[in-house]
């Protein structure tokens, strides 16, 4: 996954990795190892690392050729390996590519009609885990922007899924992004589950 070495993500690490820790443990790890630790959606503290946005897929021509031949492709696993260009070469760089942005970039490159982002919840929610929680069956980009401005989506959790879905939906009228539960993928494709994001 090609990234820009000047991506803002390198200045503000946001991608949670590893175990959950108490506040005291997080402060100790930060002090001892220099880790950046952040609270994660009320579940505890986790280490966060840079997460630059992918701008291209190095092997895109191979992927497109295999799709044209009818091969089922599994690609960009775990977000892929981040690299930067140095002249005519590429070099690996310490970061984690968000898997949702990797999936969006792949869907964009192969000109897919649907981006299906699977997660642990049936639908995107506002006021998550609160008595006033509300599930969203569908949402426009404008509605999602308003919810983002309210801080409705956790930065290292649902927010990247929302941002990736928005990016895909902006590509055109025939593009739809769906965020849904892994065990209801079939229903989500049929419009019976999940949250549909339209441009």
PDB file of C-alpha atoms in Angstrom:
ATOM      1  CA  UNK A   1       0.000   0.000   0.000  1.00  0.00           C
ATOM      2  CA  UNK A   2       1.601   3.208  -1.177  1.00  0.00           C
ATOM      3  CA  UNK A   3       1.359   6.107   1.294  1.00  0.00           C
ATOM      4  CA  UNK A   4       2.573   9.689   1.257  1.00  0.00           C
ATOM      5  CA  UNK A   5       5.564  10.073   3.565  1.00  0.00           C
ATOM      6  CA  UNK A   6       4.196  13.509   4.534  1.00  0.00           C
ATOM      7  CA  UNK A   7       0.743  12.146   5.444  1.00  0.00           C
ATOM      8  CA  UNK A   8      -0.747  13.852   8.511  1.00  0.00           C
ATOM      9  CA  UNK A   9      -1.198  10.396  10.077  1.00  0.00           C
ATOM     10  CA  UNK A  10       2.511  10.307  10.933  1.00  0.00           C
ATOM     11  CA  UNK A  11       2.098  13.414  13.095  1.00  0.00           C
ATOM     12  CA  UNK A  12      -0.913  12.153  15.052  1.00  0.00           C
ATOM     13  CA  UNK A  13      -0.911   8.392  15.793  1.00  0.00           C
ATOM     14  CA  UNK A  14      -4.502   7.110  16.034  1.00  0.00           C
ATOM     15  CA  UNK A  15      -4.559   3.385  15.189  1.00  0.00           C
ATOM     16  CA  UNK A  16      -5.093   1.193  18.278  1.00  0.00           C
ATOM     17  CA  UNK A  17      -3.024  -1.972  18.430  1.00  0.00           C
ATOM     18  CA  UNK A  18      -2.537  -4.647  21.055  1.00  0.00           C
ATOM     19  CA  UNK A  19      -4.140  -5.179  24.432  1.00  0.00           C
ATOM     20  CA  UNK A  20      -6.329  -2.961  26.593  1.00  0.00           C
ATOM     21  CA  UNK A  21      -4.757  -1.428  29.704  1.00  0.00           C
ATOM     22  CA  UNK A  22      -5.881   0.514  32.745  1.00  0.00           C
ATOM     23  CA  UNK A  23      -5.002   4.210  32.923  1.00  0.00           C
ATOM     24  CA  UNK A  24      -2.166   3.449  35.351  1.00  0.00           C
ATOM     25  CA  UNK A  25      -0.708   0.704  33.142  1.00  0.00           C
ATOM     26  CA  UNK A  26      -1.003   2.954  30.086  1.00  0.00           C
ATOM     27  CA  UNK A  27       0.881   5.769  31.825  1.00  0.00           C
ATOM     28  CA  UNK A  28       3.630   3.329  32.839  1.00  0.00           C
ATOM     29  CA  UNK A  29       4.008   1.937  29.295  1.00  0.00           C
ATOM     30  CA  UNK A  30       4.077   5.438  27.866  1.00  0.00           C
ATOM     31  CA  UNK A  31       6.798   6.469  30.285  1.00  0.00           C
ATOM     32  CA  UNK A  32       8.892   3.282  29.967  1.00  0.00           C
ATOM     33  CA  UNK A  33       8.612   2.660  26.217  1.00  0.00           C
ATOM     34  CA  UNK A  34       7.632   6.019  24.750  1.00  0.00           C
ATOM     35  CA  UNK A  35       4.330   4.587  23.490  1.00  0.00           C
ATOM     36  CA  UNK A  36       1.447   6.886  22.633  1.00  0.00           C
ATOM     37  CA  UNK A  37      -1.514   5.562  24.634  1.00  0.00           C
ATOM     38  CA  UNK A  38      -5.132   6.646  24.174  1.00  0.00           C
ATOM     39  CA  UNK A  39      -8.487   5.727  25.684  1.00  0.00           C
ATOM     40  CA  UNK A  40     -10.499   3.488  23.324  1.00  0.00           C
ATOM     41  CA  UNK A  41     -14.315   3.870  23.338  1.00  0.00           C
ATOM     42  CA  UNK A  42     -14.700   3.386  27.090  1.00  0.00           C
ATOM     43  CA  UNK A  43     -12.995  -0.029  27.018  1.00  0.00           C
ATOM     44  CA  UNK A  44      -9.595   0.971  28.400  1.00  0.00           C
ATOM     45  CA  UNK A  45      -6.328   2.346  27.029  1.00  0.00           C
ATOM     46  CA  UNK A  46      -4.410   1.009  24.026  1.00  0.00           C
ATOM     47  CA  UNK A  47      -1.210   1.865  22.209  1.00  0.00           C
ATOM     48  CA  UNK A  48      -1.793   3.903  19.042  1.00  0.00           C
ATOM     49  CA  UNK A  49       0.491   4.113  15.993  1.00  0.00           C
ATOM     50  CA  UNK A  50       0.503   6.214  12.783  1.00  0.00           C
ATOM     51  CA  UNK A  51      -2.150   5.300  10.224  1.00  0.00           C
ATOM     52  CA  UNK A  52      -1.515   7.090   6.924  1.00  0.00           C
ATOM     53  CA  UNK A  53      -4.136   6.845   4.149  1.00  0.00           C
ATOM     54  CA  UNK A  54      -3.291   4.571   1.211  1.00  0.00           C
ATOM     55  CA  UNK A  55      -2.960   6.416  -2.094  1.00  0.00           C
ATOM     56  CA  UNK A  56      -2.344   3.428  -4.375  1.00  0.00           C
ATOM     57  CA  UNK A  57      -1.840  -0.338  -4.444  1.00  0.00           C
ATOM     58  CA  UNK A  58       1.507  -1.398  -5.866  1.00  0.00           C
ATOM     59  CA  UNK A  59       0.132  -4.668  -7.305  1.00  0.00           C
ATOM     60  CA  UNK A  60      -3.086  -3.139  -8.723  1.00  0.00           C
ATOM     61  CA  UNK A  61      -2.421  -4.255 -12.309  1.00  0.00           C
ATOM     62  CA  UNK A  62      -1.955  -7.872 -11.232  1.00  0.00           C
ATOM     63  CA  UNK A  63      -5.143  -7.702  -9.144  1.00  0.00           C
ATOM     64  CA  UNK A  64      -7.172  -6.229 -12.022  1.00  0.00           C
ATOM     65  CA  UNK A  65      -5.821  -8.828 -14.473  1.00  0.00           C
ATOM     66  CA  UNK A  66      -6.788 -11.689 -12.140  1.00  0.00           C
ATOM     67  CA  UNK A  67     -10.281 -10.258 -11.647  1.00  0.00           C
ATOM     68  CA  UNK A  68     -10.676  -9.985 -15.437  1.00  0.00           C
ATOM     69  CA  UNK A  69      -9.761 -13.688 -15.624  1.00  0.00           C
ATOM     70  CA  UNK A  70     -12.529 -14.564 -13.141  1.00  0.00           C
ATOM     71  CA  UNK A  71     -10.233 -15.285 -10.196  1.00  0.00           C
ATOM     72  CA  UNK A  72     -11.553 -14.529  -6.690  1.00  0.00           C
ATOM     73  CA  UNK A  73      -9.030 -12.187  -5.105  1.00  0.00           C
ATOM     74  CA  UNK A  74      -8.072 -11.888  -1.446  1.00  0.00           C
ATOM     75  CA  UNK A  75      -5.986  -8.758  -1.152  1.00  0.00           C
ATOM     76  CA  UNK A  76      -4.855  -5.984   1.207  1.00  0.00           C
ATOM     77  CA  UNK A  77      -5.106  -8.264   4.232  1.00  0.00           C
ATOM     78  CA  UNK A  78      -4.823  -6.405   7.524  1.00  0.00           C
ATOM     79  CA  UNK A  79      -4.593  -3.171   5.563  1.00  0.00           C
ATOM     80  CA  UNK A  80      -1.520  -4.201   3.601  1.00  0.00           C
ATOM     81  CA  UNK A  81       2.129  -3.261   4.027  1.00  0.00           C
ATOM     82  CA  UNK A  82       2.785   0.504   4.013  1.00  0.00           C
ATOM     83  CA  UNK A  83       5.494   1.731   1.635  1.00  0.00           C
ATOM     84  CA  UNK A  84       6.694   5.126   0.389  1.00  0.00           C
ATOM     85  CA  UNK A  85       8.319   6.046  -2.901  1.00  0.00           C
ATOM     86  CA  UNK A  86      11.984   6.977  -2.946  1.00  0.00           C
ATOM     87  CA  UNK A  87      12.911   7.881  -6.513  1.00  0.00           C
ATOM     88  CA  UNK A  88      12.206   4.779  -8.575  1.00  0.00           C
ATOM     89  CA  UNK A  89      12.161   2.505  -5.512  1.00  0.00           C
ATOM     90  CA  UNK A  90       9.759   1.847  -2.666  1.00  0.00           C
ATOM     91  CA  UNK A  91      10.654   1.468   1.002  1.00  0.00           C
ATOM     92  CA  UNK A  92       8.696   0.039   3.912  1.00  0.00           C
ATOM     93  CA  UNK A  93       7.689   2.482   6.641  1.00  0.00           C
ATOM     94  CA  UNK A  94       6.603   1.929  10.262  1.00  0.00           C
ATOM     95  CA  UNK A  95       2.831   2.380  10.360  1.00  0.00           C
ATOM     96  CA  UNK A  96      -0.451   0.474  10.183  1.00  0.00           C
ATOM     97  CA  UNK A  97      -2.754   0.960   7.206  1.00  0.00           C
ATOM     98  CA  UNK A  98      -6.356   0.995   8.332  1.00  0.00           C
ATOM     99  CA  UNK A  99      -8.071  -2.028   6.753  1.00  0.00           C
ATOM    100  CA  UNK A 100     -11.200   0.004   5.962  1.00  0.00           C
ATOM    101  CA  UNK A 101      -9.255   2.574   3.929  1.00  0.00           C
ATOM    102  CA  UNK A 102      -7.336  -0.263   2.252  1.00  0.00           C
ATOM    103  CA  UNK A 103     -10.633  -1.913   1.272  1.00  0.00           C
ATOM    104  CA  UNK A 104     -11.975   1.406  -0.030  1.00  0.00           C
ATOM    105  CA  UNK A 105      -8.863   1.999  -2.135  1.00  0.00           C
ATOM    106  CA  UNK A 106      -9.129  -1.521  -3.576  1.00  0.00           C
ATOM    107  CA  UNK A 107     -12.860  -1.067  -4.337  1.00  0.00           C
ATOM    108  CA  UNK A 108     -12.067   2.248  -6.018  1.00  0.00           C
ATOM    109  CA  UNK A 109      -9.261   0.792  -8.140  1.00  0.00           C
ATOM    110  CA  UNK A 110     -11.319  -2.173  -9.391  1.00  0.00           C
ATOM    111  CA  UNK A 111     -14.387   0.059  -9.968  1.00  0.00           C
ATOM    112  CA  UNK A 112     -16.649  -1.937  -7.623  1.00  0.00           C
ATOM    113  CA  UNK A 113     -20.298  -0.917  -7.221  1.00  0.00           C
ATOM    114  CA  UNK A 114     -20.456  -1.806  -3.517  1.00  0.00           C
ATOM    115  CA  UNK A 115     -18.049  -1.541  -0.618  1.00  0.00           C
ATOM    116  CA  UNK A 116     -19.083  -3.850   2.218  1.00  0.00           C
ATOM    117  CA  UNK A 117     -17.345  -3.128   5.528  1.00  0.00           C
ATOM    118  CA  UNK A 118     -17.983  -5.894   8.061  1.00  0.00           C
ATOM    119  CA  UNK A 119     -17.685  -5.337  11.787  1.00  0.00           C
ATOM    120  CA  UNK A 120     -19.088  -6.527  15.146  1.00  0.00           C
ATOM    121  CA  UNK A 121     -22.355  -4.546  15.105  1.00  0.00           C
ATOM    122  CA  UNK A 122     -25.426  -4.831  12.884  1.00  0.00           C
ATOM    123  CA  UNK A 123     -25.576  -1.118  12.119  1.00  0.00           C
ATOM    124  CA  UNK A 124     -23.839   2.177  12.711  1.00  0.00           C
ATOM    125  CA  UNK A 125     -25.255   3.816  15.835  1.00  0.00           C
ATOM    126  CA  UNK A 126     -25.361   7.302  17.212  1.00  0.00           C
ATOM    127  CA  UNK A 127     -25.207   7.772  20.989  1.00  0.00           C
ATOM    128  CA  UNK A 128     -23.545   4.340  21.065  1.00  0.00           C
ATOM    129  CA  UNK A 129     -23.972   2.376  24.311  1.00  0.00           C
ATOM    130  CA  UNK A 130     -26.208   5.063  25.782  1.00  0.00           C
ATOM    131  CA  UNK A 131     -29.933   4.866  26.627  1.00  0.00           C
ATOM    132  CA  UNK A 132     -30.622   7.136  23.624  1.00  0.00           C
ATOM    133  CA  UNK A 133     -28.711   4.872  21.186  1.00  0.00           C
ATOM    134  CA  UNK A 134     -30.177   4.967  17.671  1.00  0.00           C
ATOM    135  CA  UNK A 135     -29.372   2.584  14.811  1.00  0.00           C
ATOM    136  CA  UNK A 136     -28.943   4.048  11.334  1.00  0.00           C
ATOM    137  CA  UNK A 137     -30.403   2.042   8.449  1.00  0.00           C
ATOM    138  CA  UNK A 138     -29.096   4.568   5.943  1.00  0.00           C
ATOM    139  CA  UNK A 139     -27.234   7.862   5.982  1.00  0.00           C
ATOM    140  CA  UNK A 140     -26.068  10.491   3.546  1.00  0.00           C
ATOM    141  CA  UNK A 141     -22.561  11.901   3.548  1.00  0.00           C
ATOM    142  CA  UNK A 142     -23.940  15.192   4.899  1.00  0.00           C
ATOM    143  CA  UNK A 143     -25.680  13.434   7.799  1.00  0.00           C
ATOM    144  CA  UNK A 144     -22.520  11.521   8.648  1.00  0.00           C
ATOM    145  CA  UNK A 145     -20.457  14.723   8.544  1.00  0.00           C
ATOM    146  CA  UNK A 146     -22.832  16.239  11.103  1.00  0.00           C
ATOM    147  CA  UNK A 147     -22.517  13.167  13.371  1.00  0.00           C
ATOM    148  CA  UNK A 148     -18.715  13.316  13.023  1.00  0.00           C
ATOM    149  CA  UNK A 149     -18.741  16.979  14.082  1.00  0.00           C
ATOM    150  CA  UNK A 150     -20.693  15.880  17.186  1.00  0.00           C
ATOM    151  CA  UNK A 151     -17.989  13.299  18.025  1.00  0.00           C
ATOM    152  CA  UNK A 152     -20.389  10.373  17.582  1.00  0.00           C
ATOM    153  CA  UNK A 153     -17.827   7.873  16.226  1.00  0.00           C
ATOM    154  CA  UNK A 154     -14.717   6.599  18.031  1.00  0.00           C
ATOM    155  CA  UNK A 155     -11.515   7.632  16.265  1.00  0.00           C
ATOM    156  CA  UNK A 156      -9.817   4.232  16.170  1.00  0.00           C
ATOM    157  CA  UNK A 157     -13.003   2.176  15.849  1.00  0.00           C
ATOM    158  CA  UNK A 158     -16.107   3.263  13.891  1.00  0.00           C
ATOM    159  CA  UNK A 159     -14.779   6.561  12.526  1.00  0.00           C
ATOM    160  CA  UNK A 160     -12.393   4.985   9.964  1.00  0.00           C
ATOM    161  CA  UNK A 161     -15.242   2.799   8.702  1.00  0.00           C
ATOM    162  CA  UNK A 162     -17.455   5.863   8.292  1.00  0.00           C
ATOM    163  CA  UNK A 163     -14.711   7.852   6.555  1.00  0.00           C
ATOM    164  CA  UNK A 164     -13.885   4.986   4.175  1.00  0.00           C
ATOM    165  CA  UNK A 165     -17.576   4.469   3.363  1.00  0.00           C
ATOM    166  CA  UNK A 166     -17.994   8.204   2.698  1.00  0.00           C
ATOM    167  CA  UNK A 167     -14.948   8.241   0.423  1.00  0.00           C
ATOM    168  CA  UNK A 168     -16.369   5.380  -1.642  1.00  0.00           C
ATOM    169  CA  UNK A 169     -19.902   6.791  -1.801  1.00  0.00           C
ATOM    170  CA  UNK A 170     -18.505  10.087  -3.124  1.00  0.00           C
ATOM    171  CA  UNK A 171     -17.179   8.302  -6.228  1.00  0.00           C
ATOM    172  CA  UNK A 172     -20.541   8.351  -8.014  1.00  0.00           C
ATOM    173  CA  UNK A 173     -24.292   7.764  -7.960  1.00  0.00           C
ATOM    174  CA  UNK A 174     -23.984   4.025  -8.589  1.00  0.00           C
ATOM    175  CA  UNK A 175     -21.648   3.528  -5.623  1.00  0.00           C
ATOM    176  CA  UNK A 176     -23.003   2.337  -2.281  1.00  0.00           C
ATOM    177  CA  UNK A 177     -21.104   1.555   0.897  1.00  0.00           C
ATOM    178  CA  UNK A 178     -22.551  -0.690   3.593  1.00  0.00           C
ATOM    179  CA  UNK A 179     -21.350  -1.129   7.177  1.00  0.00           C
ATOM    180  CA  UNK A 180     -22.764  -4.300   8.699  1.00  0.00           C
ATOM    181  CA  UNK A 181     -22.214  -7.260  10.986  1.00  0.00           C
ATOM    182  CA  UNK A 182     -19.949 -10.050   9.734  1.00  0.00           C
ATOM    183  CA  UNK A 183     -22.619 -12.684  10.376  1.00  0.00           C
ATOM    184  CA  UNK A 184     -25.223 -10.722   8.385  1.00  0.00           C
ATOM    185  CA  UNK A 185     -23.168 -10.004   5.275  1.00  0.00           C
ATOM    186  CA  UNK A 186     -25.622 -11.728   2.932  1.00  0.00           C
ATOM    187  CA  UNK A 187     -28.556  -9.773   4.367  1.00  0.00           C
ATOM    188  CA  UNK A 188     -26.561  -6.535   4.176  1.00  0.00           C
ATOM    189  CA  UNK A 189     -25.857  -7.013   0.458  1.00  0.00           C
ATOM    190  CA  UNK A 190     -29.602  -7.478  -0.066  1.00  0.00           C
ATOM    191  CA  UNK A 191     -30.393  -4.314   1.906  1.00  0.00           C
ATOM    192  CA  UNK A 192     -31.942  -6.197   4.835  1.00  0.00           C
ATOM    193  CA  UNK A 193     -29.284  -5.358   7.409  1.00  0.00           C
ATOM    194  CA  UNK A 194     -26.461  -2.898   7.958  1.00  0.00           C
ATOM    195  CA  UNK A 195     -26.177   0.832   7.336  1.00  0.00           C
ATOM    196  CA  UNK A 196     -26.156   2.015   3.724  1.00  0.00           C
ATOM    197  CA  UNK A 197     -24.153   5.138   2.944  1.00  0.00           C
ATOM    198  CA  UNK A 198     -25.043   6.973  -0.240  1.00  0.00           C
ATOM    199  CA  UNK A 199     -23.490  10.019  -1.902  1.00  0.00           C
TER     200      UNK A 199
END
